[in-house]
Tab-separated table of C-alpha atoms and ligand atoms in Angstrom:
chain	number	residue	atom	x	y	z
N	1	MET	CA	0.075	-0.436	0.221
N	2	ARG	CA	1.347	3.477	-0.565
N	3	PHE	CA	1.741	4.864	2.709
N	4	GLY	CA	3.507	7.590	2.377
N	5	ARG	CA	1.723	10.159	0.990
N	6	ILE	CA	0.330	9.656	4.145
N	7	THR	CA	3.250	9.429	6.876
N	8	ALA	CA	3.985	13.238	5.770
N	9	PHE	CA	0.672	14.554	6.022
N	10	LEU	CA	0.551	12.614	9.131
N	11	ALA	CA	3.411	14.796	10.221
N	12	VAL	CA	2.057	17.875	8.683
N	13	SER	CA	-1.327	16.745	11.029
N	14	LEU	CA	0.574	16.974	13.438
N	15	ALA	CA	1.808	20.663	13.420
N	16	VAL	CA	-1.275	21.693	12.283
N	17	ALA	CA	-3.283	20.350	14.734
N	18	GLY	CA	-0.955	20.556	17.737
N	19	SER	CA	-3.813	19.058	20.513
N	20	ALA	CA	-3.434	14.839	19.188
N	21	PRO	CA	-0.680	14.371	21.528
N	22	ALA	CA	2.241	11.941	20.603
N	23	SER	CA	1.470	8.977	23.312
N	24	ALA	CA	-2.037	9.043	21.123
N	25	HIS	CA	-0.459	7.370	18.450
N	26	PRO	CA	2.729	5.141	19.864
N	27	VAL	CA	3.135	3.586	16.662
N	28	ASP	CA	1.809	4.833	13.290
N	29	ASP	CA	2.268	1.879	10.574
N	30	GLY	CA	-0.073	4.035	7.849
N	31	SER	CA	-3.197	1.805	8.927
N	32	LEU	CA	-6.709	2.912	9.850
N	33	ARG	CA	-6.811	1.364	13.516
N	34	ALA	CA	-3.526	3.112	14.672
N	35	ALA	CA	-5.809	5.860	12.517
N	36	ALA	CA	-8.111	5.795	15.305
N	37	ARG	CA	-6.302	5.192	18.244
N	38	GLY	CA	-7.105	7.196	20.562
N	39	SER	CA	-10.081	9.172	19.048
N	40	GLY	CA	-12.939	6.528	21.139
N	41	VAL	CA	-14.216	5.429	18.041
N	42	HIS	CA	-13.250	2.053	17.210
N	43	ILE	CA	-12.690	1.510	13.538
N	44	GLY	CA	-14.080	-1.584	12.151
N	45	THR	CA	-15.200	-3.737	8.652
N	46	ALA	CA	-17.928	-5.912	8.458
N	47	VAL	CA	-15.543	-10.026	7.750
N	48	ASP	CA	-16.588	-11.907	4.605
N	49	MET	CA	-15.190	-15.903	6.459
N	50	SER	CA	-14.642	-17.119	2.888
N	51	ALA	CA	-12.301	-14.326	2.473
N	52	LEU	CA	-11.221	-14.525	5.873
N	53	ALA	CA	-10.510	-18.047	6.118
N	54	ASP	CA	-8.913	-17.828	2.057
N	55	ASP	CA	-7.269	-15.007	1.814
N	56	ALA	CA	-3.763	-14.062	3.725
N	57	PRO	CA	-3.278	-10.912	2.074
N	58	TYR	CA	-7.565	-10.165	3.271
N	59	ARG	CA	-7.015	-11.654	6.475
N	60	ALA	CA	-4.450	-9.259	7.385
N	61	ALA	CA	-5.833	-6.345	6.326
N	62	VAL	CA	-8.501	-6.863	9.009
N	63	ALA	CA	-5.819	-7.611	11.499
N	64	ARG	CA	-3.971	-4.258	10.913
N	65	GLU	CA	-6.268	-1.948	9.660
N	66	PHE	CA	-9.607	-2.471	12.309
N	67	ASP	CA	-9.982	-2.441	15.991
N	68	THR	CA	-13.890	-3.901	15.443
N	69	VAL	CA	-15.218	-6.428	12.993
N	70	THR	CA	-18.905	-7.480	12.602
N	71	PRO	CA	-19.353	-10.521	11.151
N	72	GLU	CA	-21.416	-10.528	7.671
N	73	ASN	CA	-23.562	-13.062	7.733
N	74	VAL	CA	-22.058	-15.371	10.094
N	75	MET	CA	-24.421	-14.150	12.844
N	76	LYS	CA	-27.403	-14.308	11.002
N	77	TRP	CA	-30.096	-16.661	12.361
N	78	GLU	CA	-30.025	-18.685	9.162
N	79	VAL	CA	-26.275	-19.388	9.726
N	80	VAL	CA	-26.615	-20.577	13.605
N	81	GLU	CA	-30.441	-22.348	13.607
N	82	PRO	CA	-29.924	-23.635	9.900
N	83	GLN	CA	-32.561	-26.778	11.672
N	84	PRO	CA	-35.085	-26.210	14.767
N	85	GLY	CA	-32.648	-26.546	17.812
N	86	VAL	CA	-29.234	-27.615	15.800
N	87	TYR	CA	-27.071	-24.345	16.302
N	88	ASP	CA	-23.999	-23.916	14.030
N	89	TRP	CA	-21.979	-21.150	15.482
N	90	ALA	CA	-19.095	-22.520	14.044
N	91	ALA	CA	-18.245	-20.021	11.858
N	92	ALA	CA	-19.298	-16.690	14.152
N	93	ASP	CA	-16.952	-19.077	16.587
N	94	ARG	CA	-13.877	-18.313	13.828
N	95	LEU	CA	-14.335	-14.945	14.521
N	96	VAL	CA	-15.171	-14.526	17.706
N	97	ASP	CA	-11.939	-16.375	18.501
N	98	PHE	CA	-9.763	-13.965	15.187
N	99	ALA	CA	-10.803	-11.446	17.053
N	100	HIS	CA	-9.197	-12.168	20.346
N	101	LYS	CA	-6.217	-12.103	19.035
N	102	ASN	CA	-5.816	-9.552	17.610
N	103	GLY	CA	-7.482	-7.517	20.005
N	104	GLN	CA	-10.503	-6.142	17.991
N	105	VAL	CA	-13.798	-5.672	19.614
N	106	VAL	CA	-16.857	-7.436	18.081
N	107	ARG	CA	-19.951	-5.701	17.271
N	108	GLY	CA	-23.169	-9.207	16.892
N	109	HIS	CA	-25.405	-8.827	13.696
N	110	THR	CA	-28.415	-9.398	14.479
N	111	LEU	CA	-30.974	-10.641	16.284
N	112	VAL	CA	-34.398	-9.779	15.257
N	113	TRP	CA	-34.305	-8.903	11.165
N	114	HIS	CA	-37.072	-9.689	9.026
N	115	SER	CA	-34.450	-10.928	6.221
N	116	GLN	CA	-31.893	-14.366	6.452
N	117	ASN	CA	-34.001	-16.466	8.524
N	118	PRO	CA	-34.292	-20.248	8.161
N	119	ALA	CA	-37.330	-22.062	5.973
N	120	TRP	CA	-38.414	-23.332	8.592
N	121	LEU	CA	-39.390	-20.198	10.328
N	122	THR	CA	-40.448	-18.409	8.290
N	123	GLU	CA	-42.205	-21.401	6.013
N	124	THR	CA	-43.880	-22.596	9.054
N	125	ALA	CA	-47.656	-21.497	10.594
N	126	TYR	CA	-46.657	-20.731	13.940
N	127	THR	CA	-48.785	-19.023	16.132
N	128	PRO	CA	-47.840	-15.669	17.786
N	129	ALA	CA	-47.916	-17.937	21.610
N	130	GLN	CA	-44.928	-19.796	19.275
N	131	LEU	CA	-43.499	-17.218	17.866
N	132	ARG	CA	-42.645	-15.535	20.633
N	133	THR	CA	-41.602	-18.103	23.138
N	134	LEU	CA	-38.749	-19.483	19.251
N	135	LEU	CA	-37.942	-15.120	19.569
N	136	ARG	CA	-36.960	-15.241	22.762
N	137	LYS	CA	-35.520	-18.665	23.043
N	138	HIS	CA	-33.284	-17.376	19.714
N	139	ILE	CA	-31.877	-14.180	21.343
N	140	LEU	CA	-31.708	-15.843	25.316
N	141	ASP	CA	-29.132	-19.045	23.137
N	142	GLU	CA	-27.643	-16.537	20.706
N	143	VAL	CA	-26.248	-13.910	23.227
N	144	GLY	CA	-25.410	-16.275	26.600
N	145	HIS	CA	-23.359	-17.887	23.994
N	146	PHE	CA	-20.960	-15.594	23.140
N	147	LYS	CA	-22.202	-14.029	26.787
N	148	GLY	CA	-18.710	-11.725	27.363
N	149	ARG	CA	-17.094	-12.322	23.924
N	150	VAL	CA	-19.458	-9.717	21.388
N	151	TRP	CA	-18.769	-6.157	22.518
N	152	ALA	CA	-22.407	-4.852	20.984
N	153	TRP	CA	-25.538	-6.047	19.419
N	154	ASP	CA	-27.556	-5.097	16.793
N	155	VAL	CA	-30.166	-6.416	18.578
N	156	ALA	CA	-33.087	-4.832	16.214
N	157	ASN	CA	-32.953	-4.473	11.920
N	158	GLU	CA	-34.334	-2.357	9.967
N	159	ILE	CA	-37.256	-1.864	12.301
N	160	PHE	CA	-39.226	0.815	10.794
N	161	ASN	CA	-39.921	1.801	6.905
N	162	ASP	CA	-38.390	4.966	5.159
N	163	ASP	CA	-41.700	6.667	6.301
N	164	GLY	CA	-41.460	6.228	10.166
N	165	THR	CA	-44.626	3.295	10.269
N	166	LEU	CA	-42.753	-0.177	11.491
N	167	ARG	CA	-41.783	-2.311	9.025
N	168	ASP	CA	-44.158	-5.561	7.876
N	169	THR	CA	-42.992	-8.755	8.970
N	170	ILE	CA	-43.655	-11.697	10.950
N	171	TRP	CA	-43.112	-10.281	14.320
N	172	LEU	CA	-45.266	-6.789	13.752
N	173	ARG	CA	-47.519	-9.372	12.633
N	174	ALA	CA	-47.849	-11.603	15.326
N	175	LEU	CA	-46.788	-10.374	17.802
N	176	GLY	CA	-47.319	-6.298	17.395
N	177	SER	CA	-44.756	-3.859	18.722
N	178	ASP	CA	-44.169	-5.560	21.710
N	179	TYR	CA	-41.497	-7.639	19.977
N	180	ILE	CA	-38.553	-4.824	19.823
N	181	ALA	CA	-38.436	-4.241	23.637
N	182	ASP	CA	-38.835	-7.664	24.264
N	183	ALA	CA	-36.148	-8.364	22.197
N	184	PHE	CA	-33.790	-5.212	24.447
N	185	ARG	CA	-34.681	-7.278	27.362
N	186	TRP	CA	-34.034	-11.332	26.071
N	187	ALA	CA	-30.678	-9.424	24.885
N	188	HIS	CA	-29.793	-7.545	28.133
N	189	GLN	CA	-30.781	-10.992	30.411
N	190	ALA	CA	-28.372	-12.951	28.427
N	191	ASP	CA	-25.879	-10.127	28.788
N	192	PRO	CA	-26.220	-7.657	30.782
N	193	LYS	CA	-22.650	-6.443	30.061
N	194	ALA	CA	-23.109	-5.544	25.460
N	195	LEU	CA	-24.117	-3.225	24.535
N	196	LEU	CA	-27.823	-3.177	22.535
N	197	PHE	CA	-28.028	-0.881	19.509
N	198	LEU	CA	-30.818	-0.421	17.305
N	199	ASN	CA	-30.164	-0.564	13.347
N	200	ASP	CA	-30.669	1.083	10.133
N	201	TYR	CA	-29.832	2.298	6.821
N	202	ASN	CA	-31.602	6.470	4.937
N	203	ASN	CA	-31.192	6.617	8.981
N	204	GLU	CA	-28.254	8.893	8.753
N	205	GLY	CA	-30.019	12.276	8.357
N	206	VAL	CA	-32.592	13.934	9.604
N	207	ASN	CA	-35.901	12.192	8.234
N	208	ALA	CA	-39.237	10.609	9.019
N	209	LYS	CA	-37.504	7.259	9.733
N	210	SER	CA	-35.205	8.742	12.186
N	211	ASP	CA	-37.509	10.791	13.596
N	212	ALA	CA	-38.931	7.405	14.350
N	213	TYR	CA	-36.844	5.651	15.615
N	214	TYR	CA	-35.850	8.984	18.290
N	215	ALA	CA	-39.306	8.980	19.672
N	216	LEU	CA	-39.203	5.179	20.125
N	217	ALA	CA	-36.120	5.269	21.841
N	218	LYS	CA	-37.244	8.007	24.022
N	219	GLN	CA	-40.677	5.393	24.847
N	220	LEU	CA	-38.226	2.685	25.666
N	221	ARG	CA	-35.913	4.652	27.915
N	222	ALA	CA	-38.170	6.049	29.382
N	223	ALA	CA	-40.264	2.806	29.964
N	224	GLY	CA	-36.298	1.392	30.939
N	225	VAL	CA	-35.919	-0.798	28.244
N	226	PRO	CA	-31.712	-1.386	28.144
N	227	VAL	CA	-31.730	0.441	24.186
N	228	HIS	CA	-28.397	1.814	24.642
N	229	GLY	CA	-27.322	2.624	20.997
N	230	TYR	CA	-28.412	4.295	17.874
N	231	GLY	CA	-26.711	2.466	14.189
N	232	MET	CA	-27.181	3.862	11.876
N	233	GLN	CA	-25.726	2.321	8.533
N	234	GLY	CA	-25.393	4.220	6.108
N	235	HIS	CA	-25.180	2.625	3.399
N	236	LEU	CA	-24.958	5.853	0.831
N	237	GLY	CA	-24.454	6.562	-3.676
N	238	VAL	CA	-22.643	9.410	-4.837
N	239	GLN	CA	-25.446	9.809	-7.263
N	240	TYR	CA	-28.421	10.564	-4.702
N	241	GLY	CA	-26.051	13.001	-2.873
N	242	PHE	CA	-25.292	12.889	0.392
N	243	PRO	CA	-27.527	14.004	4.176
N	244	GLY	CA	-26.457	17.271	5.043
N	245	ASP	CA	-27.557	17.145	8.658
N	246	VAL	CA	-25.892	13.627	10.366
N	247	LEU	CA	-24.330	15.298	13.002
N	248	GLU	CA	-28.163	17.030	14.013
N	249	ASN	CA	-28.954	13.941	13.716
N	250	VAL	CA	-26.658	11.729	15.196
N	251	ARG	CA	-26.331	15.084	18.203
N	252	ARG	CA	-30.608	14.161	19.397
N	253	PHE	CA	-29.159	10.830	20.147
N	254	ASP	CA	-26.356	12.149	21.838
N	255	ARG	CA	-28.741	14.220	24.517
N	256	LEU	CA	-30.987	10.770	25.414
N	257	GLY	CA	-27.443	9.695	26.507
N	258	MET	CA	-27.746	6.913	23.633
N	259	LYS	CA	-24.250	5.411	22.454
N	260	THR	CA	-23.930	6.014	18.120
N	261	ALA	CA	-22.407	4.182	15.582
N	262	PHE	CA	-22.111	3.747	11.588
N	263	THR	CA	-21.981	-0.163	11.229
N	264	GLU	CA	-22.409	-0.711	8.071
N	265	VAL	CA	-20.410	2.391	5.138
N	266	ASP	CA	-20.524	2.203	2.134
N	267	VAL	CA	-20.849	5.021	-0.812
N	268	ARG	CA	-21.378	2.919	-4.094
N	269	MET	CA	-21.084	4.965	-7.696
N	270	GLU	CA	-22.986	3.619	-10.798
N	271	LEU	CA	-19.591	1.711	-12.766
N	272	PRO	CA	-17.427	3.064	-14.052
N	273	PRO	CA	-15.619	4.959	-11.208
N	274	ASP	CA	-14.218	7.932	-12.795
N	275	THR	CA	-12.252	11.047	-10.409
N	276	ALA	CA	-14.923	12.844	-9.475
N	277	LYS	CA	-17.100	9.531	-8.642
N	278	VAL	CA	-13.687	8.468	-6.936
N	279	GLN	CA	-13.363	11.558	-4.559
N	280	ALA	CA	-17.039	12.405	-4.036
N	281	GLN	CA	-17.410	9.023	-2.678
N	282	ALA	CA	-14.285	10.193	-0.784
N	283	GLU	CA	-16.158	12.915	0.635
N	284	GLY	CA	-19.527	10.714	1.712
N	285	PHE	CA	-16.788	8.152	3.471
N	286	GLY	CA	-15.603	11.116	5.315
N	287	LEU	CA	-18.618	13.120	6.199
N	288	LEU	CA	-19.742	10.421	8.415
N	289	LEU	CA	-16.691	9.791	9.892
N	290	ARG	CA	-16.402	13.493	10.883
N	291	ALA	CA	-20.276	13.124	12.365
N	292	CYS	CA	-19.277	10.525	14.199
N	293	LEU	CA	-15.882	11.968	15.572
N	294	MET	CA	-17.558	15.475	16.852
N	295	ALA	CA	-20.007	13.717	18.388
N	296	LYS	CA	-19.906	12.509	22.135
N	297	ASN	CA	-21.281	9.343	22.263
N	298	CYS	CA	-20.599	7.788	18.970
N	299	VAL	CA	-18.190	4.987	19.603
N	300	SER	CA	-17.605	2.791	16.173
N	301	TYR	CA	-17.250	3.149	12.469
N	302	THR	CA	-17.870	0.094	11.129
N	303	VAL	CA	-17.032	0.168	7.038
N	304	TRP	CA	-19.751	-2.985	4.909
N	305	GLY	CA	-16.516	-4.707	3.990
N	306	PHE	CA	-13.550	-2.780	2.699
N	307	THR	CA	-12.704	-4.303	-0.448
N	308	ASP	CA	-13.938	-4.264	-3.280
N	309	LYS	CA	-13.089	-8.086	-4.563
N	310	TYR	CA	-15.579	-9.080	-1.684
N	311	SER	CA	-18.663	-5.538	-1.514
N	312	TRP	CA	-22.086	-7.159	-1.359
N	313	VAL	CA	-22.560	-4.248	-3.569
N	314	PRO	CA	-22.395	-4.862	-7.492
N	315	GLY	CA	-24.928	-7.923	-6.493
N	316	PHE	CA	-27.410	-6.268	-5.330
N	317	PHE	CA	-27.255	-3.518	-7.444
N	318	ASP	CA	-27.444	-3.693	-11.513
N	319	GLY	CA	-24.253	-1.818	-12.778
N	320	GLN	CA	-22.663	-0.276	-9.629
N	321	GLY	CA	-19.714	-0.882	-7.096
N	322	SER	CA	-16.737	0.114	-6.499
N	323	ALA	CA	-18.316	1.613	-2.755
N	324	THR	CA	-15.173	0.577	-0.689
N	325	PRO	CA	-11.725	2.552	0.720
N	326	LEU	CA	-9.992	-0.485	-1.530
N	327	ASP	CA	-9.661	-1.774	-4.783
N	328	GLU	CA	-10.589	-5.596	-5.789
N	329	ASN	CA	-6.339	-5.187	-4.850
N	330	LEU	CA	-6.771	-4.185	-2.348
N	331	GLN	CA	-4.382	-1.186	-3.170
N	332	PRO	CA	-6.117	2.269	-0.604
N	333	LYS	CA	-8.578	4.602	-2.469
N	334	PRO	CA	-9.225	8.378	-1.757
N	335	ALA	CA	-12.019	7.063	0.756
N	336	TYR	CA	-8.979	5.332	2.548
N	337	ASP	CA	-7.062	8.274	2.483
N	338	THR	CA	-10.084	10.670	3.946
N	339	LEU	CA	-10.762	8.605	6.887
N	340	ARG	CA	-6.929	8.309	7.668
N	341	GLU	CA	-6.332	12.406	8.289
N	342	THR	CA	-9.767	12.584	9.476
N	343	PHE	CA	-8.965	10.129	11.998
N	344	LEU	CA	-6.189	12.516	12.859
N	345	LEU	CA	-7.178	15.939	12.073
N	346	VAL	CA	-10.668	15.845	13.904
N	347	ARG	CA	-10.386	15.459	17.875
N	348	ARG	CA	-12.339	15.754	20.747
F	1	G3I	O1	-24.675	-18.733	2.011
F	1	G3I	C1	-24.890	-19.054	0.293
F	1	G3I	C2	-24.212	-20.030	-0.537
F	1	G3I	O2	-25.019	-21.519	0.599
F	1	G3I	C3	-25.500	-20.206	-1.175
F	1	G3I	O3	-24.384	-21.351	-2.618
F	1	G3I	C4	-25.041	-18.792	-1.874
F	1	G3I	C5	-25.899	-18.300	-3.782
F	1	G3I	O4	-26.931	-17.214	-3.833
F	1	G3I	O5	-25.221	-18.028	-2.020
F	1	G3I	C6	-25.532	-18.006	-0.351
F	1	G3I	O6	-25.901	-16.714	0.817
F	1	G3I	C7	-25.964	-15.179	0.186
F	1	G3I	C8	-25.378	-14.639	2.345
F	1	G3I	O7	-25.134	-13.523	1.521
F	1	G3I	C9	-23.968	-15.300	1.744
F	1	G3I	O8	-23.127	-15.155	1.140
F	1	G3I	C10	-26.794	-15.070	0.100
F	1	G3I	O9	-27.858	-15.720	-1.667
F	1	G3I	C11	-27.745	-13.574	-0.251
F	1	G3I	O10	-28.096	-12.231	-0.338
F	1	G3I	C12	-26.737	-12.412	0.920
F	1	G3I	O11	-26.651	-11.086	1.169
F	1	G3I	C13	-25.960	-10.619	2.402
F	1	G3I	C14	-27.390	-10.143	2.335
F	1	G3I	O12	-27.180	-9.027	3.719
F	1	G3I	C15	-29.050	-10.745	2.914
F	1	G3I	O13	-29.851	-9.774	2.793
F	1	G3I	C16	-25.187	-9.639	2.361
F	1	G3I	O14	-23.495	-10.298	1.969
F	1	G3I	C17	-23.989	-9.137	3.306
F	1	G3I	O15	-23.804	-8.189	3.347
F	1	G3I	C18	-25.929	-8.207	3.726
F	1	G3I	O16	-26.003	-7.230	4.259
F	1	G3I	C19	-27.023	-6.521	4.906
F	1	G3I	C20	-27.188	-6.237	6.425
F	1	G3I	O17	-27.310	-7.297	7.120
F	1	G3I	C21	-27.926	-5.004	7.198
F	1	G3I	N1	-28.108	-4.030	6.253
F	1	G3I	C22	-27.962	-4.242	4.576
F	1	G3I	C23	-27.331	-5.017	4.994
F	1	G3I	C24	-26.788	-5.406	2.744
F	1	G3I	O18	-27.537	-5.546	2.005
């Protein structure tokens, strides 16, 4: 990787900023992880477990660049309980072990969601009482399995529509909105020390969806429900422009006493990339990180894959891609430099 420019930038920025003590960066190896050290914000990535097993440069980069990891798929219900009552924690355990060997904390993802549930669950006509029992058991068993080894959980994922109404899911239909508070209570019961998050996309700025989260968080916390954090996925696209009021949004959750996090950041574009799109992409990554660093209680910034080699984007959006900070050869784009520079310049 071309770190020369960054190292030179570091020397200048430390001199200019004057506020970053040398001890905050004892060894700067040019990584994101080194730049984030001392900032109070963990830098993370989603991890593709096949790549982690088979691709040595990918594996080395996960260890070098990040101090928190999120399983991209292997803690989801369809993976951990492929048949009723038959658990398979193997892949998730491998990631948790990898993280602990590398001094990283784990964000667990995700406990209650409308997607990636096992077919046995979604294709059986369970009664509401049975569904509630199944959800309770799923959360108690999964959070219990990782007790003390997962730092933060995305407990409830994507529960609102963009217009601020609750998403129509098997959970809402059978259990009404109570399933949300229940999910947090069960997760807390299974691991009282884990940070418990709401998590969604299109909720980074102030809008109908984030307003709905704000109202829900306020209501749940007033009722004593253990909801600790508000996660903003941060799936942006240069062709849509970026929300202008991210900091305002993050700060209102700060004021509620909640932690916040950017949990799945990527910035896609119509292919092929060009200089303007790549520059806009860097601005998108930087905008979210700036908001995180400028808000008191933002605890982590996670990218949803760090290399285009394994990004989910081209498979889901026809003609789009190039959404991560490193290209398919693990070479940094301007977005990578912007992330480092932002960590080094914006100090709390
Ligand atoms: O595991 C099967 C494999 O056995 C099969 O051969 C293959 C054939 O298609 O599919 C594999 O499953 C895929 C799975 O990823 C694991 O690779 C699914 O098809 C594919 O749909 C699934 O996509 C994941 C997606 O969530 C599902 O909604 C993406 O990798 C993952 O990046 C994405 O992550 C979500 C977050 O959890 C929540 N927020 C949005 C984000 C992006 O969609």
